[in-house]
Amino acid sequence: MRTAGMLAAVVARHTAARPCRVQGLSSRADTQLKVCVVGSGPAGFYTAQHLLKYYESSVVDIYEKLPVPFGLVRFGVAPDHPEVKNVINAFTQTAHHDRCSFYGNVTVGKDVSIEELKQAYHALVLTYGAEANRTLDIPGKNLLGVYSARTFVGWYNGLPENKDLNPELSSETAVILGHGNVALDVARILLSPIDVLKKTDIAGHALEAIATSKVKRVLLVGRRGPLQVAFTIKELREMINLPDTRPLLNPSDFMGLKQAVKDLPRPRKRLTELMIKTALEKPSGKEVERQAAATKEWGLRFLRSPLEIIPSNDGKRVAGIRLSVNKVEGLGESAKFVQTEDVEDLECGLVLSSIGYKSYPIDPSVPFDHRLGIIPNNLGRVLHASGLYCSGWVKRGPTGVIVTTMHDGFETAETVLGDVRSGLLDVSASKGGSKVIEALLKQRGIRPVTFSEWEKIDNVEVARGEQAGKPREKLLDVQQMIEVASQ
Ligand code: FAD
């Protein structure tokens, strides 16, 4: 599901199925539609791509907080998954379109308001993602050695705001709270052989720190059971085959599951079968030697919820984590996971909470559903806010891979085009677009970074990488990025 080849095939299938939309709009081809997209992750680029392709007189300007584009494709996707980042080629093509412009280093809601953008454009599409995380609200959460997985991912991927994290990697055991793909990404990066990591675009500081890391055991703890894990089979298989590591799965967690597996939908069935096989079947052939020789290990702990972080004797750092043992009440989809009075303590020096990303409002004028953490919308049309649309993680919540986000971007673009067609979105008045916004930004001393300036940054990063034998060495500092852009 995450491969670039499949993604290209899905894009091709999707785009081939839409000729009537083009015809429907061609009669209005003379009416210019100026759209502002906020955020340059997959949602922003796929929405822009669709609008440019299916509305000949559209102009799409993408505003991005950072001087560099691509959102979580650059700062989230794991460095050892370069094939996933191939989508950047398609995004670059979109950015080169003569009706598309990129304005990096512009934070919407701070440097320019939504109201100002509404005055300058016919439509605004908010695709600013989910930049916060659900917080771990237990005693000890502020001790040295406790981090959110989001911050840790930002650190190893060179996100400027996380570059100084300097995580505590001096103990043997790390606990990751969460059973999703991000949790597995983080576990894999912590345990991967350094020779593998040094050929990736992982940030230089992270490579150095991981090279001297003492972590050799990673336990992934989940509130629910093996049938509810949120990671996918590809990521689990990568973990199972990770060089120099052995899996530590408790056979008793998987006893009796063989029967339940039969009725599961196919992806979950295959995933569960792989866990059962790994936990219950004795390794054979070369695998016996490989596992015996491994110096590192990882495991899955089920039916455990974090209660508190146990401090070290000096009260400053993590010494362990106390977990409640949960029990299952009910069956199937309606099963509930309830804490019992039993607890379990795990000794560890690093705790990473991977319990979900979260969106937040960027401007008081935009409706926001704080409970769901999304902008309330109907097929991407923001409720009770004409001219406003949204797409990606801020539209549907922080779940789903790039392909899911692509479909979501296309859906929102279709909604915009449908509204132009039906007259719901008024495009009769001409709008000032980027000219107006550029003047405002200039007055405010904000220096936008264009796409060709990003390409200068890109060239510098690739050249720095070549010297280190890596695909790229990212610049970590916003000021430094702007200096390179200005050369
Ligand atoms: P984002 O990618 O987050 O983009 C949002 C953009 O908006 C960012 O560039 C941000 O800087 C910008 N922004 C934020 N606030 C403002 C503002 N105020 N003004 C202007 N701009 C702003 N999917 C896969 O298919 N394969 C993977 O291997 C994979 N790995 C992942 C690993 C991690 C750690 C995570 C978190 C996700 C991963 N995903 C993966 C999922 C994928 O990254 C998401 O589906 C996708 O990035 C969501 O796109 P988006 O555009 O909604 O958000």
Coordinates of C-alpha atoms and ligand atoms in Angstrom, one line a residue:
M1 CA 0.0 0.0 0.0
R2 CA 2.9 2.3 0.6
T3 CA 5.0 1.6 -2.5
A4 CA 5.7 4.3 -5.1
G5 CA 4.8 2.0 -8.0
M6 CA 1.4 1.3 -6.6
L7 CA 0.9 5.0 -5.9
A8 CA 1.6 5.9 -9.5
A9 CA -0.8 3.2 -10.6
V10 CA -3.5 4.6 -8.4
V11 CA -2.9 8.1 -9.6
A12 CA -3.1 6.9 -13.2
R13 CA -6.4 5.0 -12.6
H14 CA -7.9 7.9 -10.8
T15 CA -7.1 10.6 -13.3
A16 CA -8.1 8.4 -16.2
A17 CA -11.6 8.1 -14.8
R18 CA -12.6 11.8 -15.0
P19 CA -12.9 13.1 -18.5
C20 CA -16.5 14.4 -18.1
R21 CA -15.4 16.8 -15.4
V22 CA -13.1 18.5 -17.9
Q23 CA -15.9 18.9 -20.4
G24 CA -18.3 20.2 -17.8
L25 CA -16.0 23.0 -16.9
S26 CA -14.5 23.9 -20.2
S27 CA -17.5 26.2 -21.0
R28 CA -16.3 28.3 -18.0
A29 CA -12.7 28.3 -19.0
D30 CA -12.6 32.0 -19.3
T31 CA -13.6 32.7 -15.8
Q32 CA -10.4 32.9 -13.8
L33 CA -10.4 31.0 -10.5
K34 CA -7.7 32.0 -8.0
V35 CA -7.1 29.5 -5.3
C36 CA -4.8 29.7 -2.3
V37 CA -3.6 26.4 -0.8
V38 CA -2.3 26.6 2.8
G39 CA 0.3 23.9 3.4
S40 CA 2.6 22.0 1.0
G41 CA 2.2 18.4 2.1
P42 CA 0.6 15.7 0.0
A43 CA -2.9 17.2 0.6
G44 CA -1.8 20.6 -0.7
F45 CA 0.0 19.3 -3.7
Y46 CA -2.7 16.7 -4.8
T47 CA -5.5 19.3 -4.4
A48 CA -3.4 21.8 -6.5
Q49 CA -2.6 19.2 -9.1
H50 CA -6.3 18.3 -9.6
L51 CA -7.4 22.0 -9.8
L52 CA -4.8 22.8 -12.3
K53 CA -5.5 19.8 -14.4
Y54 CA -9.3 20.1 -14.5
Y55 CA -9.8 23.9 -14.6
E56 CA -7.9 25.6 -17.4
S57 CA -8.1 29.1 -16.0
S58 CA -7.2 28.3 -12.4
V59 CA -4.2 29.8 -10.7
V60 CA -3.1 28.0 -7.6
D61 CA -0.7 29.6 -5.0
I62 CA 0.7 27.4 -2.3
Y63 CA 1.7 29.0 1.0
E64 CA 3.9 27.0 3.3
K65 CA 5.1 27.8 6.8
L66 CA 8.6 26.4 6.3
P67 CA 11.0 27.5 3.6
V68 CA 11.0 24.0 2.2
P69 CA 8.0 22.0 0.8
F70 CA 6.5 18.5 1.1
G71 CA 5.3 18.4 4.7
L72 CA 5.5 14.9 6.3
V73 CA 7.0 13.4 3.1
R74 CA 10.2 15.3 4.1
F75 CA 9.7 15.4 7.9
G76 CA 7.6 12.3 8.7
V77 CA 8.3 9.4 6.3
A78 CA 11.2 7.3 7.7
P79 CA 14.6 8.0 6.1
D80 CA 15.0 4.3 5.2
H81 CA 11.9 4.4 3.1
P82 CA 13.2 6.5 0.2
E83 CA 10.8 4.9 -2.3
V84 CA 7.9 6.5 -0.5
K85 CA 9.4 9.9 -1.1
N86 CA 9.2 9.5 -4.9
V87 CA 5.9 11.3 -4.8
I88 CA 8.1 14.4 -4.5
N89 CA 8.7 14.1 -8.3
A90 CA 5.0 14.5 -9.0
F91 CA 4.7 17.4 -6.5
T92 CA 7.7 19.1 -8.2
Q93 CA 6.0 18.8 -11.6
T94 CA 2.9 20.5 -10.1
A95 CA 5.0 23.3 -8.6
H96 CA 6.6 23.9 -12.0
H97 CA 3.2 24.3 -13.7
D98 CA 3.0 27.8 -15.1
R99 CA -0.3 28.5 -13.2
C100 CA 1.2 27.3 -9.8
S101 CA 3.4 29.3 -7.4
F102 CA 5.0 28.3 -4.1
Y103 CA 5.5 30.8 -1.2
G104 CA 7.6 29.1 1.5
N105 CA 8.4 30.7 4.9
V106 CA 4.9 32.1 5.2
T107 CA 2.9 31.1 8.3
V108 CA -0.8 31.6 7.6
G109 CA -2.6 32.8 10.8
K110 CA 0.6 34.7 11.8
D111 CA 2.3 36.4 8.8
V112 CA -1.0 36.7 6.9
S113 CA -4.6 36.2 8.1
I114 CA -7.3 34.0 6.7
E115 CA -9.4 37.1 6.1
E116 CA -6.6 38.8 4.1
L117 CA -6.3 35.6 2.0
K118 CA -10.1 35.5 1.5
Q119 CA -10.0 39.0 0.1
A120 CA -7.2 38.1 -2.3
Y121 CA -8.5 34.7 -3.6
H122 CA -11.8 33.1 -4.7
A123 CA -11.2 30.0 -2.6
L124 CA -8.8 28.9 0.2
V125 CA -8.0 25.3 0.7
L126 CA -6.6 24.6 4.2
T127 CA -4.2 21.6 4.1
Y128 CA -2.0 22.4 7.1
G129 CA -1.9 18.9 8.5
A130 CA -1.7 17.8 12.1
E131 CA 1.4 19.4 13.7
A132 CA 0.7 18.7 17.4
N133 CA 0.4 15.4 19.2
R134 CA -2.0 13.8 21.7
T135 CA -0.2 14.3 25.0
L136 CA 0.7 11.6 27.5
D137 CA -1.0 12.9 30.6
I138 CA 0.5 10.8 33.4
P139 CA 2.8 11.6 36.4
G140 CA 6.4 11.8 35.3
K141 CA 5.7 12.9 31.8
N142 CA 8.2 15.7 32.0
L143 CA 11.2 13.6 33.2
L144 CA 14.3 13.5 31.1
G145 CA 13.9 10.6 28.6
V146 CA 10.2 11.1 27.8
Y147 CA 9.4 12.4 24.4
S148 CA 6.6 12.3 21.9
A149 CA 7.3 10.1 18.8
R150 CA 6.4 13.2 16.7
T151 CA 9.3 15.1 18.2
F152 CA 11.6 12.2 17.9
V153 CA 10.6 11.7 14.2
G154 CA 11.1 15.4 13.7
W155 CA 14.6 15.1 15.3
Y156 CA 15.8 12.3 13.1
N157 CA 14.3 13.8 10.0
G158 CA 15.9 17.2 10.5
L159 CA 12.7 19.3 11.3
P160 CA 14.2 22.7 12.4
E161 CA 12.0 22.9 15.6
N162 CA 13.2 19.5 16.8
K163 CA 16.9 19.7 15.9
D164 CA 18.1 20.3 19.4
L165 CA 16.1 17.5 21.1
N166 CA 19.3 15.5 21.9
P167 CA 17.3 12.5 23.2
E168 CA 18.4 10.3 26.0
L169 CA 19.8 7.1 24.4
S170 CA 22.1 5.9 27.2
S171 CA 20.0 3.1 28.6
E172 CA 19.4 -0.4 27.1
T173 CA 15.6 -0.5 27.1
A174 CA 13.3 1.9 25.3
V175 CA 9.5 1.7 25.6
I176 CA 7.3 3.0 22.8
L177 CA 3.6 3.6 23.7
G178 CA 1.5 2.8 20.6
H179 CA 1.0 0.0 18.1
G180 CA 0.8 2.0 14.8
N181 CA 3.2 2.4 11.9
V182 CA 4.8 5.5 13.4
A183 CA 5.7 3.4 16.5
L184 CA 7.2 0.8 14.3
D185 CA 9.1 3.4 12.3
V186 CA 10.6 4.8 15.5
A187 CA 11.5 1.3 16.8
R188 CA 13.2 0.4 13.5
I189 CA 15.2 3.6 13.4
L190 CA 16.4 3.0 17.0
L191 CA 17.5 -0.6 16.2
S192 CA 18.7 -0.4 12.6
P193 CA 22.4 -1.1 11.9
I194 CA 24.2 2.2 11.6
D195 CA 25.6 1.1 8.2
V196 CA 22.0 1.0 6.9
L197 CA 21.1 4.4 8.3
K198 CA 24.2 6.2 7.1
K199 CA 23.1 5.6 3.5
T200 CA 19.8 7.4 4.1
D201 CA 18.9 11.1 4.4
I202 CA 18.6 10.8 8.2
A203 CA 19.8 14.1 9.9
G204 CA 23.6 14.0 10.6
H205 CA 23.1 14.7 14.4
A206 CA 20.7 11.7 14.6
L207 CA 23.1 9.5 12.8
E208 CA 25.9 10.4 15.3
A209 CA 23.6 9.9 18.3
I210 CA 22.2 6.6 17.1
A211 CA 25.8 5.4 16.3
T212 CA 26.6 5.6 20.0
S213 CA 23.2 4.7 21.4
K214 CA 23.1 2.1 24.1
V215 CA 19.5 1.1 23.2
K216 CA 19.3 -2.6 22.4
R217 CA 15.8 -3.5 23.4
V218 CA 12.6 -1.8 22.3
L219 CA 9.2 -2.8 23.7
L220 CA 6.1 -1.5 22.0
V221 CA 3.2 -1.3 24.4
G222 CA -0.5 -1.2 23.3
R223 CA -3.7 -0.7 25.3
R224 CA -5.5 -3.3 23.2
G225 CA -4.8 -6.8 21.9
P226 CA -3.1 -8.4 18.9
L227 CA -6.3 -8.2 16.8
Q228 CA -6.4 -4.4 17.2
V229 CA -2.9 -3.3 16.3
A230 CA -2.9 -0.4 13.9
F231 CA 0.4 -1.1 12.1
T232 CA 0.4 -2.8 8.7
I233 CA 2.1 -6.0 7.5
K234 CA 4.9 -4.4 5.5
E235 CA 6.2 -2.5 8.5
L236 CA 5.8 -5.6 10.7
R237 CA 7.7 -7.8 8.2
E238 CA 10.5 -5.2 8.1
M239 CA 10.8 -5.4 11.9
I240 CA 10.8 -9.2 11.8
N241 CA 13.6 -9.2 9.2
L242 CA 15.6 -6.3 10.7
P243 CA 19.3 -7.4 10.8
D244 CA 20.9 -8.1 14.1
T245 CA 17.6 -8.2 16.0
R246 CA 15.3 -10.9 17.3
P247 CA 11.5 -10.6 18.0
L248 CA 10.3 -11.1 21.5
L249 CA 6.7 -12.1 21.2
N250 CA 5.0 -13.7 24.1
P251 CA 3.4 -17.0 22.8
S252 CA 0.5 -16.8 25.4
D253 CA -0.7 -13.5 23.7
F254 CA -1.4 -15.5 20.5
M255 CA -2.7 -18.8 21.8
G256 CA -6.3 -19.4 20.7
L257 CA -6.2 -16.7 18.0
K258 CA -5.9 -19.2 15.1
Q259 CA -9.7 -19.7 15.3
A260 CA -10.5 -16.0 15.4
V261 CA -8.3 -15.3 12.4
K262 CA -10.4 -17.3 9.9
D263 CA -13.2 -14.7 9.9
L264 CA -11.0 -11.6 9.7
P265 CA -10.9 -9.3 6.6
R266 CA -7.9 -10.3 4.5
P267 CA -5.3 -7.6 5.4
R268 CA -5.9 -8.1 9.1
K269 CA -5.9 -11.9 8.7
R270 CA -2.5 -11.8 7.0
L271 CA -1.1 -9.4 9.6
T272 CA -2.4 -11.6 12.5
E273 CA -1.1 -14.8 10.9
L274 CA 2.3 -13.2 10.6
M275 CA 2.3 -12.3 14.3
I276 CA 1.1 -15.8 15.2
K277 CA 3.7 -17.5 13.1
T278 CA 6.5 -15.3 14.6
A279 CA 5.3 -15.9 18.1
L280 CA 4.4 -19.6 18.0
E281 CA 6.6 -21.3 15.4
K282 CA 10.2 -22.1 16.2
P283 CA 12.6 -20.5 13.7
S284 CA 14.2 -22.9 11.3
G285 CA 17.3 -23.0 9.0
K286 CA 19.5 -19.9 8.9
E287 CA 16.9 -18.0 11.0
V288 CA 17.9 -20.0 14.1
E289 CA 21.5 -18.8 13.8
R290 CA 20.5 -15.2 12.9
Q291 CA 18.3 -14.9 15.9
A292 CA 20.8 -16.5 18.3
A293 CA 23.5 -14.1 17.1
A294 CA 21.4 -11.0 17.3
T295 CA 22.6 -8.4 19.8
K296 CA 19.3 -6.4 19.8
E297 CA 15.6 -7.3 20.3
W298 CA 12.1 -5.9 20.1
G299 CA 8.8 -7.0 21.4
L300 CA 5.1 -6.2 21.5
R301 CA 3.3 -5.9 24.8
F302 CA -0.5 -6.1 24.7
L303 CA -3.3 -5.0 27.0
R304 CA -1.2 -2.5 28.9
S305 CA -1.9 1.2 29.6
P306 CA 0.6 3.7 31.0
L307 CA -0.1 4.8 34.6
E308 CA 3.1 6.7 35.5
I309 CA 6.7 7.2 34.6
I310 CA 8.9 5.9 37.4
P311 CA 11.7 8.5 38.2
S312 CA 15.4 7.7 38.8
N313 CA 16.7 8.0 42.4
D314 CA 17.7 11.7 41.8
G315 CA 14.1 12.3 40.5
K316 CA 15.3 13.7 37.2
R317 CA 15.2 11.0 34.6
V318 CA 13.2 8.0 33.6
A319 CA 14.0 4.8 35.4
G320 CA 10.9 2.8 34.3
I321 CA 7.2 2.9 33.5
R322 CA 4.3 1.5 35.4
L323 CA 1.6 -0.1 33.3
S324 CA -1.9 -1.2 34.2
V325 CA -2.9 -4.7 33.0
N326 CA -6.1 -4.4 31.0
K327 CA -8.8 -6.9 30.4
V328 CA -11.1 -7.3 27.5
E329 CA -14.9 -6.9 28.0
G330 CA -17.1 -7.9 25.1
L331 CA -16.4 -9.3 21.6
G332 CA -15.3 -8.2 18.2
E333 CA -15.8 -4.5 17.2
S334 CA -17.6 -3.6 20.4
A335 CA -14.9 -5.1 22.7
K336 CA -13.7 -2.7 25.4
F337 CA -10.3 -2.6 27.1
V338 CA -10.7 -2.0 30.8
Q339 CA -7.9 -1.4 33.3
T340 CA -7.7 -3.9 36.2
E341 CA -5.9 -3.4 39.5
D342 CA -2.9 -5.4 38.3
V343 CA 0.2 -3.4 37.4
E344 CA 3.4 -4.2 35.7
D345 CA 6.7 -2.2 35.9
L346 CA 9.1 -2.1 33.0
E347 CA 12.6 -0.8 33.6
C348 CA 13.6 1.6 30.8
G349 CA 15.5 4.9 30.2
L350 CA 13.6 6.1 27.2
V351 CA 9.8 6.5 26.7
L352 CA 8.4 7.6 23.4
S353 CA 4.6 8.1 23.2
S354 CA 3.2 7.4 19.8
I355 CA -0.5 7.9 20.6
G356 CA -1.4 10.0 17.7
Y357 CA -0.9 13.4 15.9
K358 CA -3.4 16.2 16.3
S359 CA -4.5 19.3 14.4
Y360 CA -5.1 22.7 15.9
P361 CA -6.8 25.9 14.7
I362 CA -4.5 28.4 13.0
D363 CA -7.0 31.3 12.8
P364 CA -9.9 32.2 15.0
S365 CA -12.1 32.9 11.9
V366 CA -12.0 29.2 10.8
P367 CA -14.5 26.8 12.4
F368 CA -12.7 24.0 14.3
D369 CA -14.1 20.9 16.0
H370 CA -11.9 20.6 19.1
R371 CA -13.3 17.2 20.0
L372 CA -12.5 15.6 16.7
G373 CA -9.5 17.8 16.0
I374 CA -10.5 18.6 12.5
I375 CA -12.0 21.5 10.5
P376 CA -15.7 20.5 10.2
N377 CA -16.5 20.0 6.5
N378 CA -18.7 18.3 4.0
L379 CA -16.5 16.6 1.3
G380 CA -13.9 19.3 2.0
R381 CA -16.3 22.3 2.0
V382 CA -15.8 23.9 5.4
L383 CA -19.2 24.2 7.1
H384 CA -20.6 27.7 7.5
A385 CA -17.6 29.4 5.9
S386 CA -18.1 30.3 2.2
G387 CA -15.0 30.1 0.0
L388 CA -13.1 27.9 2.6
Y389 CA -12.2 24.3 1.9
C390 CA -9.9 21.8 3.6
S391 CA -8.1 18.6 2.7
G392 CA -5.7 16.0 4.2
W393 CA -5.1 15.3 7.9
V394 CA -6.8 18.6 9.0
K395 CA -9.9 17.5 7.1
R396 CA -10.3 13.9 8.2
G397 CA -8.0 13.5 11.1
P398 CA -4.4 12.2 11.4
T399 CA -4.8 8.8 9.9
G400 CA -4.1 7.3 6.5
V401 CA -1.2 7.1 4.1
I402 CA -0.2 9.3 1.2
V403 CA -2.6 7.4 -1.1
T404 CA -5.5 8.1 1.2
T405 CA -4.5 11.8 1.3
M406 CA -4.3 11.9 -2.4
H407 CA -7.9 10.7 -2.8
D408 CA -8.8 13.2 -0.2
G409 CA -7.1 16.0 -2.1
F410 CA -8.8 15.0 -5.3
E411 CA -12.2 14.9 -3.5
T412 CA -11.8 18.4 -2.1
A413 CA -10.7 19.8 -5.5
E414 CA -13.8 18.2 -7.1
T415 CA -15.9 20.0 -4.4
V416 CA -14.3 23.3 -5.3
L417 CA -14.9 22.7 -9.0
G418 CA -18.5 21.6 -8.4
D419 CA -19.1 24.8 -6.4
V420 CA -17.8 26.9 -9.3
R421 CA -20.1 25.0 -11.7
S422 CA -23.1 25.4 -9.5
G423 CA -22.4 29.0 -8.7
L424 CA -22.1 28.4 -5.0
L425 CA -18.5 29.7 -5.3
D426 CA -18.7 33.1 -6.8
V427 CA -15.8 33.7 -9.2
S428 CA -17.3 36.7 -11.1
A429 CA -15.1 39.3 -9.4
S430 CA -11.5 39.4 -10.3
K431 CA -9.1 38.9 -7.3
G432 CA -5.6 40.3 -6.6
G433 CA -4.1 36.9 -5.6
S434 CA -0.4 36.7 -4.9
K435 CA 0.2 40.3 -5.9
V436 CA -1.8 41.6 -3.0
I437 CA -0.3 39.1 -0.5
E438 CA 3.3 39.6 -1.7
A439 CA 2.9 43.4 -1.0
L440 CA 1.4 42.7 2.5
L441 CA 4.3 40.3 3.3
K442 CA 6.9 42.8 2.1
Q443 CA 5.4 45.5 4.4
R444 CA 5.6 43.0 7.3
G445 CA 9.3 42.1 6.6
I446 CA 8.4 38.5 5.6
R447 CA 10.6 37.0 2.9
P448 CA 8.8 34.3 1.0
V449 CA 10.9 31.5 -0.5
T450 CA 9.9 30.6 -4.1
F451 CA 10.1 27.1 -5.6
S452 CA 13.2 27.8 -7.6
E453 CA 14.8 29.1 -4.4
W454 CA 13.8 25.8 -2.7
E455 CA 15.6 24.1 -5.6
K456 CA 18.8 25.9 -4.6
I457 CA 18.3 24.6 -1.0
D458 CA 17.7 21.1 -2.5
N459 CA 20.9 21.3 -4.6
V460 CA 23.0 22.3 -1.5
E461 CA 21.5 19.5 0.5
V462 CA 22.2 16.9 -2.2
A463 CA 25.8 18.2 -2.6
R464 CA 26.3 18.0 1.2
G465 CA 24.9 14.5 1.1
E466 CA 27.3 13.4 -1.6
Q467 CA 30.2 14.4 0.5
A468 CA 28.9 12.1 3.3
G469 CA 27.8 9.3 1.0
K470 CA 24.1 10.0 1.7
P471 CA 21.3 11.0 -0.7
R472 CA 21.1 14.4 1.1
E473 CA 22.2 16.2 4.2
K474 CA 19.3 18.4 5.2
L475 CA 19.8 22.0 6.3
L476 CA 18.4 22.2 9.9
D477 CA 18.1 25.9 10.4
V478 CA 15.4 28.2 8.9
Q479 CA 17.8 31.2 8.7
Q480 CA 20.4 29.0 6.9
M481 CA 17.8 27.9 4.4
I482 CA 16.9 31.5 3.7
E483 CA 20.5 32.4 3.3
V484 CA 21.0 29.6 0.7
A485 CA 17.8 30.7 -1.0
S486 CA 19.1 34.2 -1.3
Q487 CA 22.5 33.3 -2.9
Ligands
FAD1 P1 1.3 17.3 6.1 O1 2.1 16.3 5.3 O2 1.6 17.4 7.5 O3 1.5 18.8 5.4 C1 1.0 19.9 6.1 C2 1.9 21.1 5.7 O4 1.3 22.3 6.1 C3 3.3 21.1 6.2 O5 4.3 21.3 5.2 C4 3.3 22.2 7.3 O6 4.6 22.8 7.4 C5 2.3 23.2 6.6 N1 1.7 24.1 7.6 C6 1.4 23.9 8.9 N2 0.9 25.0 9.4 C7 0.9 25.9 8.5 C8 0.5 27.3 8.5 N3 0.0 27.9 9.6 N4 0.8 28.0 7.4 C9 1.3 27.5 6.3 N5 1.7 26.1 6.2 C10 1.5 25.4 7.3 N6 2.4 7.7 4.5 C11 2.8 6.8 3.6 O7 2.1 6.6 2.5 N7 4.0 6.1 3.7 C12 4.8 6.3 4.8 O8 5.9 5.7 4.9 C13 4.4 7.2 5.8 N8 5.1 7.5 6.9 C14 4.7 8.4 7.8 C15 5.5 8.6 8.9 C16 5.1 9.5 9.9 C17 6.0 9.7 11.1 C18 3.9 10.2 9.8 C19 3.4 11.1 10.8 C20 3.1 10.0 8.7 C21 3.5 9.1 7.7 N9 2.7 8.8 6.5 C22 3.1 7.9 5.6 C23 1.4 9.5 6.3 C24 1.5 10.8 5.4 O9 2.7 11.5 5.8 C25 0.3 11.6 5.5 O10 -0.8 10.9 5.0 C26 0.3 12.9 4.8 O11 1.6 13.6 4.9 C27 -0.8 13.9 5.2 O12 -0.7 15.0 4.4 P2 -1.1 16.5 4.7 O13 -0.8 17.3 3.5 O14 -2.5 16.5 5.3 O15 -0.2 17.0 6.0

